[in-house]
PDB file of C-alpha atoms in Angstrom:
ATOM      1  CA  UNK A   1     -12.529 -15.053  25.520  1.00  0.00           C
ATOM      2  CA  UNK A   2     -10.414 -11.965  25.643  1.00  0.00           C
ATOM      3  CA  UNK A   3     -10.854  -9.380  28.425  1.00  0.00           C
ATOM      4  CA  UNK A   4     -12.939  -6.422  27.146  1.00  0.00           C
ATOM      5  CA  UNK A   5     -11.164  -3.694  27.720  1.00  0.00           C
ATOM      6  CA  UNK A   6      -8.414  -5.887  25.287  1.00  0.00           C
ATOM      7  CA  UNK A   7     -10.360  -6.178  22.733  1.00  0.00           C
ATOM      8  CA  UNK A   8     -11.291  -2.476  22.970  1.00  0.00           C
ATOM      9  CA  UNK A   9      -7.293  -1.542  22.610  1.00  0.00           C
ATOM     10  CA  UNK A  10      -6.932  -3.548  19.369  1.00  0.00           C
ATOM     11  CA  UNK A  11      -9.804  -1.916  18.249  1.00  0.00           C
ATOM     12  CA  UNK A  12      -7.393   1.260  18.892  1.00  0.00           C
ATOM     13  CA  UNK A  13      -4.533   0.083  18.042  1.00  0.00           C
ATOM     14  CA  UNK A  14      -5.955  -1.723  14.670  1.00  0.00           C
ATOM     15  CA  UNK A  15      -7.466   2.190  14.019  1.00  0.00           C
ATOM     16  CA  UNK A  16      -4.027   3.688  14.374  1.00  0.00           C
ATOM     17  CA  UNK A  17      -2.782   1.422  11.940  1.00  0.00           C
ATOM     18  CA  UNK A  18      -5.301   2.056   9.588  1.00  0.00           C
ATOM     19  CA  UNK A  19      -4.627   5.842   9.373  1.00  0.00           C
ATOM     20  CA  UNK A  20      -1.115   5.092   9.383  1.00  0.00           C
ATOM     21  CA  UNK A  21      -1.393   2.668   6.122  1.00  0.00           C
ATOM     22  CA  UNK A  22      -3.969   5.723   5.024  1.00  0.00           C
ATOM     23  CA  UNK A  23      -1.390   8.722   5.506  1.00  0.00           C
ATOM     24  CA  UNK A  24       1.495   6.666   4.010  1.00  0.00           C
ATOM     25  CA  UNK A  25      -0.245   5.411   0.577  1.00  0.00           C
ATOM     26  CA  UNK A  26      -1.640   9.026   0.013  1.00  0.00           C
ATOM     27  CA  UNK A  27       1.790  10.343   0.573  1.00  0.00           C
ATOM     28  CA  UNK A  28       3.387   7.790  -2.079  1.00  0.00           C
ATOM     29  CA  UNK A  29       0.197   7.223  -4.533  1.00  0.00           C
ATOM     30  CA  UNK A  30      -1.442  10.245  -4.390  1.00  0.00           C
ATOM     31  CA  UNK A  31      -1.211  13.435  -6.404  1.00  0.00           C
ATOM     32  CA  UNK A  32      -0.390  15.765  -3.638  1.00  0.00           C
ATOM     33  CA  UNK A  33       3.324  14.159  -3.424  1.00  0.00           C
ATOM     34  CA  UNK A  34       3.964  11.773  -6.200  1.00  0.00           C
ATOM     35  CA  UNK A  35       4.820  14.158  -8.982  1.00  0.00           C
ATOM     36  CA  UNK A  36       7.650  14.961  -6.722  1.00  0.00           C
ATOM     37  CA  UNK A  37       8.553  12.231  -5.076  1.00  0.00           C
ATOM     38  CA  UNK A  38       8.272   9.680  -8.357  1.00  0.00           C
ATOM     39  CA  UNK A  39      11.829  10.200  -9.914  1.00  0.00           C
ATOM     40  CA  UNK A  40      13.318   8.919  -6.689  1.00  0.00           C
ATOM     41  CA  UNK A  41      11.140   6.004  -6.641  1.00  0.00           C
ATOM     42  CA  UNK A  42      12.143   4.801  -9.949  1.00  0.00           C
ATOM     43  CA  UNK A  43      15.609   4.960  -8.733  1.00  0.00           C
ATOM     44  CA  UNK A  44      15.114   2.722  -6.300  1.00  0.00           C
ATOM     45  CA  UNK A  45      12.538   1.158  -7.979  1.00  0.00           C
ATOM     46  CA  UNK A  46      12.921  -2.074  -6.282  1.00  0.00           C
ATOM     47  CA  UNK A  47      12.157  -0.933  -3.314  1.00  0.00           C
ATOM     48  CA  UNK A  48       8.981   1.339  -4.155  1.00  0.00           C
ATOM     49  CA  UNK A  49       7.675  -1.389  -6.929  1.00  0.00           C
ATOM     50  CA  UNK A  50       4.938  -2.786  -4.517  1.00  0.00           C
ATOM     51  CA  UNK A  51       4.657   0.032  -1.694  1.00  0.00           C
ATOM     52  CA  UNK A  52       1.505   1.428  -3.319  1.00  0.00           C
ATOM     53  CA  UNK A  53       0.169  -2.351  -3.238  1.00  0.00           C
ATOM     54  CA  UNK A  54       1.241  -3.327   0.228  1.00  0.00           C
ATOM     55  CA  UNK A  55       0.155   0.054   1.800  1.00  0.00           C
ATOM     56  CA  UNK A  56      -3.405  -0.338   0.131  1.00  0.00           C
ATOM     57  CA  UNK A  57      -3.350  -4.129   0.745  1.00  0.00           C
ATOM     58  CA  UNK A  58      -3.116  -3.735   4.507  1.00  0.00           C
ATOM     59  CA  UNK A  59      -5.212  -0.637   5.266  1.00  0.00           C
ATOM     60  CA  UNK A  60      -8.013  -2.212   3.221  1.00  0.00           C
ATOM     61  CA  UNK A  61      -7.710  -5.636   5.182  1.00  0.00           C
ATOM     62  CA  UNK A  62      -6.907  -3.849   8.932  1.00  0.00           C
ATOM     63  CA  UNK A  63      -9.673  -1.455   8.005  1.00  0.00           C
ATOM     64  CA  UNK A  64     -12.241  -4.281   6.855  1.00  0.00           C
ATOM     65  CA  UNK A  65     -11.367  -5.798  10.265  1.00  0.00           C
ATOM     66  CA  UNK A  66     -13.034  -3.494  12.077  1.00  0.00           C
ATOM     67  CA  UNK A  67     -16.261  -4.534  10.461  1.00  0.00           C
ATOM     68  CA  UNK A  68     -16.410  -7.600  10.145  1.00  0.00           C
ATOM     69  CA  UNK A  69     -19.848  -9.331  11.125  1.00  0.00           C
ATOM     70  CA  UNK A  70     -18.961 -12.267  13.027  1.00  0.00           C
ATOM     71  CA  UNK A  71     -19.155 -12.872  16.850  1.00  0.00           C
ATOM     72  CA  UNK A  72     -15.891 -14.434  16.969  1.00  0.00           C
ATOM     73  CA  UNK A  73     -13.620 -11.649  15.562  1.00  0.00           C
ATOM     74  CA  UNK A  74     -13.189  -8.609  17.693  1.00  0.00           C
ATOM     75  CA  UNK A  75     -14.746  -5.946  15.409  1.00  0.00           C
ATOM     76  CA  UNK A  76     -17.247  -2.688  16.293  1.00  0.00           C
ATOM     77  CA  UNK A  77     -20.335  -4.996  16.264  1.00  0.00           C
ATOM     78  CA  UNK A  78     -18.879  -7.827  18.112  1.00  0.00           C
ATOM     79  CA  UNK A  79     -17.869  -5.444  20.739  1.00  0.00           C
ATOM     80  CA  UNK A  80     -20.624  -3.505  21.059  1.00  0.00           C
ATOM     81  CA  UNK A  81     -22.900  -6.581  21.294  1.00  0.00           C
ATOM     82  CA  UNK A  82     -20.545  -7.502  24.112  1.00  0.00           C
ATOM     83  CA  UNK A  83     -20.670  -4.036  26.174  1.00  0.00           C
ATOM     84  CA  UNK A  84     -24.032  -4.230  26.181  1.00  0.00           C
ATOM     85  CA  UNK A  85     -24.408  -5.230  29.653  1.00  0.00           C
ATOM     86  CA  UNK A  86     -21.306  -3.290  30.661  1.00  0.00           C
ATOM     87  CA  UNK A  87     -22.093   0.285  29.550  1.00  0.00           C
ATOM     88  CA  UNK A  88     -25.930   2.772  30.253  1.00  0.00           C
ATOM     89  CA  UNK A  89     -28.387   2.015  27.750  1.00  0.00           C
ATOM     90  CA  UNK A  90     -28.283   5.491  25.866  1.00  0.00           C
ATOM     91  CA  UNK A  91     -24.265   5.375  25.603  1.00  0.00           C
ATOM     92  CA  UNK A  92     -25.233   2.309  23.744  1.00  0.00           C
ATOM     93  CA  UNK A  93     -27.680   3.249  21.177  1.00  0.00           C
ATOM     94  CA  UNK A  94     -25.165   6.156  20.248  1.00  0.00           C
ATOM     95  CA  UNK A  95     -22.186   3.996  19.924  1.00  0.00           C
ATOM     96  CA  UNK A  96     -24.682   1.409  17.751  1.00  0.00           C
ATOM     97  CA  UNK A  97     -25.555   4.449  15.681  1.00  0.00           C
ATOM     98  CA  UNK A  98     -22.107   5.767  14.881  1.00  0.00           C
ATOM     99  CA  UNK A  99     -21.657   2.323  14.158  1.00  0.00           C
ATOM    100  CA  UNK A 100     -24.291   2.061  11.682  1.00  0.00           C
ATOM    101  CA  UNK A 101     -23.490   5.548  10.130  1.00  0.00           C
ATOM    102  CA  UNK A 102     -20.426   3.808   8.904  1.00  0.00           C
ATOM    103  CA  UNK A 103     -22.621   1.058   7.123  1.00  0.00           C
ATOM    104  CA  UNK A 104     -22.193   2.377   3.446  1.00  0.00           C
ATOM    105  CA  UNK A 105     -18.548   3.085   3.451  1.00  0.00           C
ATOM    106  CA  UNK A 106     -18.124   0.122   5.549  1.00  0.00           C
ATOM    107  CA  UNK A 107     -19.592  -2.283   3.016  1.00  0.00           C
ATOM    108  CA  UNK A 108     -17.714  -0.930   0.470  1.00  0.00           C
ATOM    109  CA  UNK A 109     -13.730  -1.808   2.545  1.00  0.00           C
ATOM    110  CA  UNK A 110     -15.730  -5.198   3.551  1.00  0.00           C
ATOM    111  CA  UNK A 111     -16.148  -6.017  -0.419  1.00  0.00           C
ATOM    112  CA  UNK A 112     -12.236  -5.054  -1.191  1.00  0.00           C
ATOM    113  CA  UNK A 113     -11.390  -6.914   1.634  1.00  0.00           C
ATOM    114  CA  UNK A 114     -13.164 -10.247   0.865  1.00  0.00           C
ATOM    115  CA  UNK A 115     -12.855 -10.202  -2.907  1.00  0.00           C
ATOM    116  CA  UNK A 116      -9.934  -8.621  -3.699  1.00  0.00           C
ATOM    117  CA  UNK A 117      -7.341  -9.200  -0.919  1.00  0.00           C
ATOM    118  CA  UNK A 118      -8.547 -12.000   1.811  1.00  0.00           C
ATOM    119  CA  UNK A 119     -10.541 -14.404  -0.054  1.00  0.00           C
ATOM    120  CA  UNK A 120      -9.489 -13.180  -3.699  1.00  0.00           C
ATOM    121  CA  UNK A 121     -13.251 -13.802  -5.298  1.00  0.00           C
ATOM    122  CA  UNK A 122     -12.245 -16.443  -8.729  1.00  0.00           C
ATOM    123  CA  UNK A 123     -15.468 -14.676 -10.250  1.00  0.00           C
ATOM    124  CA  UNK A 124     -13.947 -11.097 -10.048  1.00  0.00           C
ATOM    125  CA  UNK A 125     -10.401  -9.703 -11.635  1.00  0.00           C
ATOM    126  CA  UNK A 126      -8.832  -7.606  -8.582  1.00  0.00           C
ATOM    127  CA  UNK A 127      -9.329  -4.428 -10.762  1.00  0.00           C
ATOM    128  CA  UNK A 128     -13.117  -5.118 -10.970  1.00  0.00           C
ATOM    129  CA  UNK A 129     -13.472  -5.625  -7.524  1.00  0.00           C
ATOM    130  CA  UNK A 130     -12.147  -1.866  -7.075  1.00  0.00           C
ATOM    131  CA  UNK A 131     -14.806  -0.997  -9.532  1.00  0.00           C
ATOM    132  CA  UNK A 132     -17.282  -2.863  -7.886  1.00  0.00           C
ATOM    133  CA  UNK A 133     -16.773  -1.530  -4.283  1.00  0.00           C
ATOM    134  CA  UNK A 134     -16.263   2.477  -5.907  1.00  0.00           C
ATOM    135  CA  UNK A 135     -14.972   3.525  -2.729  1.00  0.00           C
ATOM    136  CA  UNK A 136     -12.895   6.818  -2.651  1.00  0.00           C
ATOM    137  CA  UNK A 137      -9.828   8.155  -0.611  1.00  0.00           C
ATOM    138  CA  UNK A 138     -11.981  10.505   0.454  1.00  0.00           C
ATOM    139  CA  UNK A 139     -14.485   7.573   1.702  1.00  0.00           C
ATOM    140  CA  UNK A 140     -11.933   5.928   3.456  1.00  0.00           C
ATOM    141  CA  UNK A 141     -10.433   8.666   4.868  1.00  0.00           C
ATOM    142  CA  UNK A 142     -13.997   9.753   6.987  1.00  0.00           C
ATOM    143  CA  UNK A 143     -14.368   5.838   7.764  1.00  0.00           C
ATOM    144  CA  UNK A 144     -11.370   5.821   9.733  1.00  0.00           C
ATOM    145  CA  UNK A 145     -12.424   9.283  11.423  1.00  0.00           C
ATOM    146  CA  UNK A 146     -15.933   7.963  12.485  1.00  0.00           C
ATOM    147  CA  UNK A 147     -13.625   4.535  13.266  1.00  0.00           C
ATOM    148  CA  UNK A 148     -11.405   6.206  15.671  1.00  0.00           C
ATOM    149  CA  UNK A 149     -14.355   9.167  16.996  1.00  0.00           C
ATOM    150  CA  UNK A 150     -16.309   5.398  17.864  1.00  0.00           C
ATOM    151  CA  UNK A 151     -13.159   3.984  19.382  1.00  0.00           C
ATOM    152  CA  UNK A 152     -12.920   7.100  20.860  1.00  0.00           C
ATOM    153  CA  UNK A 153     -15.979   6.427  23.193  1.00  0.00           C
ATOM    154  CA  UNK A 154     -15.174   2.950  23.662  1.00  0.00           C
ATOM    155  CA  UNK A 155     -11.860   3.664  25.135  1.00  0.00           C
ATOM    156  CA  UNK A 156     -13.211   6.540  27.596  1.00  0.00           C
ATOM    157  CA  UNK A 157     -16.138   4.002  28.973  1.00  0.00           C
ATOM    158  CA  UNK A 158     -12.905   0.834  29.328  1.00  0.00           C
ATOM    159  CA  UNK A 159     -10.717   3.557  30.519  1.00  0.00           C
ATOM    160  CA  UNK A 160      -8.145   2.027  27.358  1.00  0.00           C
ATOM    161  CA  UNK A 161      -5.618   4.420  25.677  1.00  0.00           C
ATOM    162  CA  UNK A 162      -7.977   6.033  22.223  1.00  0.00           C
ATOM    163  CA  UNK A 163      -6.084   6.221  19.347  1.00  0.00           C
ATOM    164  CA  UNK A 164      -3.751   8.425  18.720  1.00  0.00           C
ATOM    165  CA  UNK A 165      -3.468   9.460  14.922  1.00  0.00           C
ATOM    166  CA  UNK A 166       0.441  10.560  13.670  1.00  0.00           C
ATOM    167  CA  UNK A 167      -0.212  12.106  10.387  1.00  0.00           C
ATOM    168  CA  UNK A 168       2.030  15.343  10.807  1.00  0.00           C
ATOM    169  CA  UNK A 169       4.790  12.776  11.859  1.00  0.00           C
ATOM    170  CA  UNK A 170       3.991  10.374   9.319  1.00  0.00           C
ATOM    171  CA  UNK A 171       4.333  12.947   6.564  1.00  0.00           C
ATOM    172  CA  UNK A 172       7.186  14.808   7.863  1.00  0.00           C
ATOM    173  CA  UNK A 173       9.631  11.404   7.833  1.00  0.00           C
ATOM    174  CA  UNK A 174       8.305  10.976   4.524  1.00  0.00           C
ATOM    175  CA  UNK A 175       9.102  14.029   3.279  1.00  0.00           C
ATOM    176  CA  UNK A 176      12.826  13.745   5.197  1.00  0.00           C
ATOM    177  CA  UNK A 177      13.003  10.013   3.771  1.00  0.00           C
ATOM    178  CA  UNK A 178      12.429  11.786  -0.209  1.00  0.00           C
ATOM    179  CA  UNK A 179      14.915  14.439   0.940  1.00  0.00           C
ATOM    180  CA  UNK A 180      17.765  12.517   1.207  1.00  0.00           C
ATOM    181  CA  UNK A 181      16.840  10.380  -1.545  1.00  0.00           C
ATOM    182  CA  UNK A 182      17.570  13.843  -3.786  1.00  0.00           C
ATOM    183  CA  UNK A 183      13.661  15.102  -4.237  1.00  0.00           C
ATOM    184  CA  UNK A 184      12.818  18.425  -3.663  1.00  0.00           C
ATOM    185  CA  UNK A 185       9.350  17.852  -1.858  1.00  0.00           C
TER     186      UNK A 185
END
C-alpha cells in the first residue's frame, strides 16, 4: 500500500487540479468572459471545439475522485479511515465531519462522474445525467474549497505540501492567451 503521507499529497495535488480545471472552464464557458472571448474561439474553432467538454470532463472525474467510497482508491474516506490510528481522536471527528459536510454536493460530482463520464450509464442520455445530478458552478466551486480547507488539515498533521490554488495566475494567462488572439478582455 502507498505510504500515507503519499496518498495525502495526491489528495493535494488531485485538489489543485480540480480548481485548476474549475478556474479554466469558468473562464472559457462562463458568462463572466465568454461574450468576449467567443469571437476568437470561433476563429480557431478547432482548437476551442471541445475545451468546454474536456475542462468539465476532467474536473468532474478528478473531483469525483476525491469521493469515491471504496477502500482501495485513495479518496477523503479511504484516508481518513486510514489516519485513524495515526492522528488524536478529536482531530479526527472534525476531519470526518468536514468530510461529511461535503456529502450533498459530493453525491451530486459522484453521479456525473459515474453516469455521465466514467461508466457512461446506457439508461441515461449524458444531458439527463446533468439534470439528474442539478449541481451548480456555484456547488462545485465550495466543494473544492471545503476539498482543499480538508486537505488542508491533512497535510499540516503528514507535514505534506496543502494545496496551493492559482486562480489569479490561471486567469491572467487566459486573459494574455485571448489578448493576442485579438479579444479585448
Amino acid at each position: 500500500m502507498i505510504q500515507l503521507e503519499r496518498q495525502v499529497d495526491i489528495l493535494a495535488r488531485l485538489i489543485e487540479r480540480s480548481r485548476a480545471y474549475f478556474d479554466l472552464y469558468k473562464f472559457i464557458e462562463g458568462s463572466d468572459y465568454r461574450p468576449q472571448i467567443i469571437d476568437q474561439m470561433n476563429e480557431y474553432f478547432w482548437f476551442f471545439r471541445f475545451q468546454g467538454h474536456i475542462l468539465r470532463y476532467v474536473l468532474i472525474v478528478e473531483l469525483g475522485a476525491l469521493f469515491e467510497k471504496t477502500n482501495k482508491s485513495v479518496c477523503f474516506q479511504s484516508v481518513l479511515e486510514r489516519v485513524k490510528s495515526r492522528i488524536h481522536h478529536v482531530k479526527h471527528a472534525e476531519l470526518t465531519q468536514v468530510l461529511e459536510g461535503t456529502h450533498v454536493v459530493s453525491s451530486k460530482v459522484s453521479t456525473l462522474r459515474n453516469k455521465a463520464f466514467a461508466h457512461r450509464d446506457s439508461r441515461l442520455d449524458f444531458d439527463d445525467a446533468f439534470k439528474e445530478a442539478g449541481i451548480t458552478l456555484n456547488e462545485i466551486e465550495s466543494l473544492i474549497e471545503a476539498s482543499k480547507a480538508l486537505a488542508d488539515k491533512l497535510c499540516d498533521e503528514f507535514e505534506v505540501r496543502p494545496p496551493a490554488f492559482t486562480t489569479v495566475e490561471t486567469i491572467g494567462d487566459c486573459k494574455r492567451l485571448f489578448r493576442q488572439l485579438g479579444s479585448e478582455v
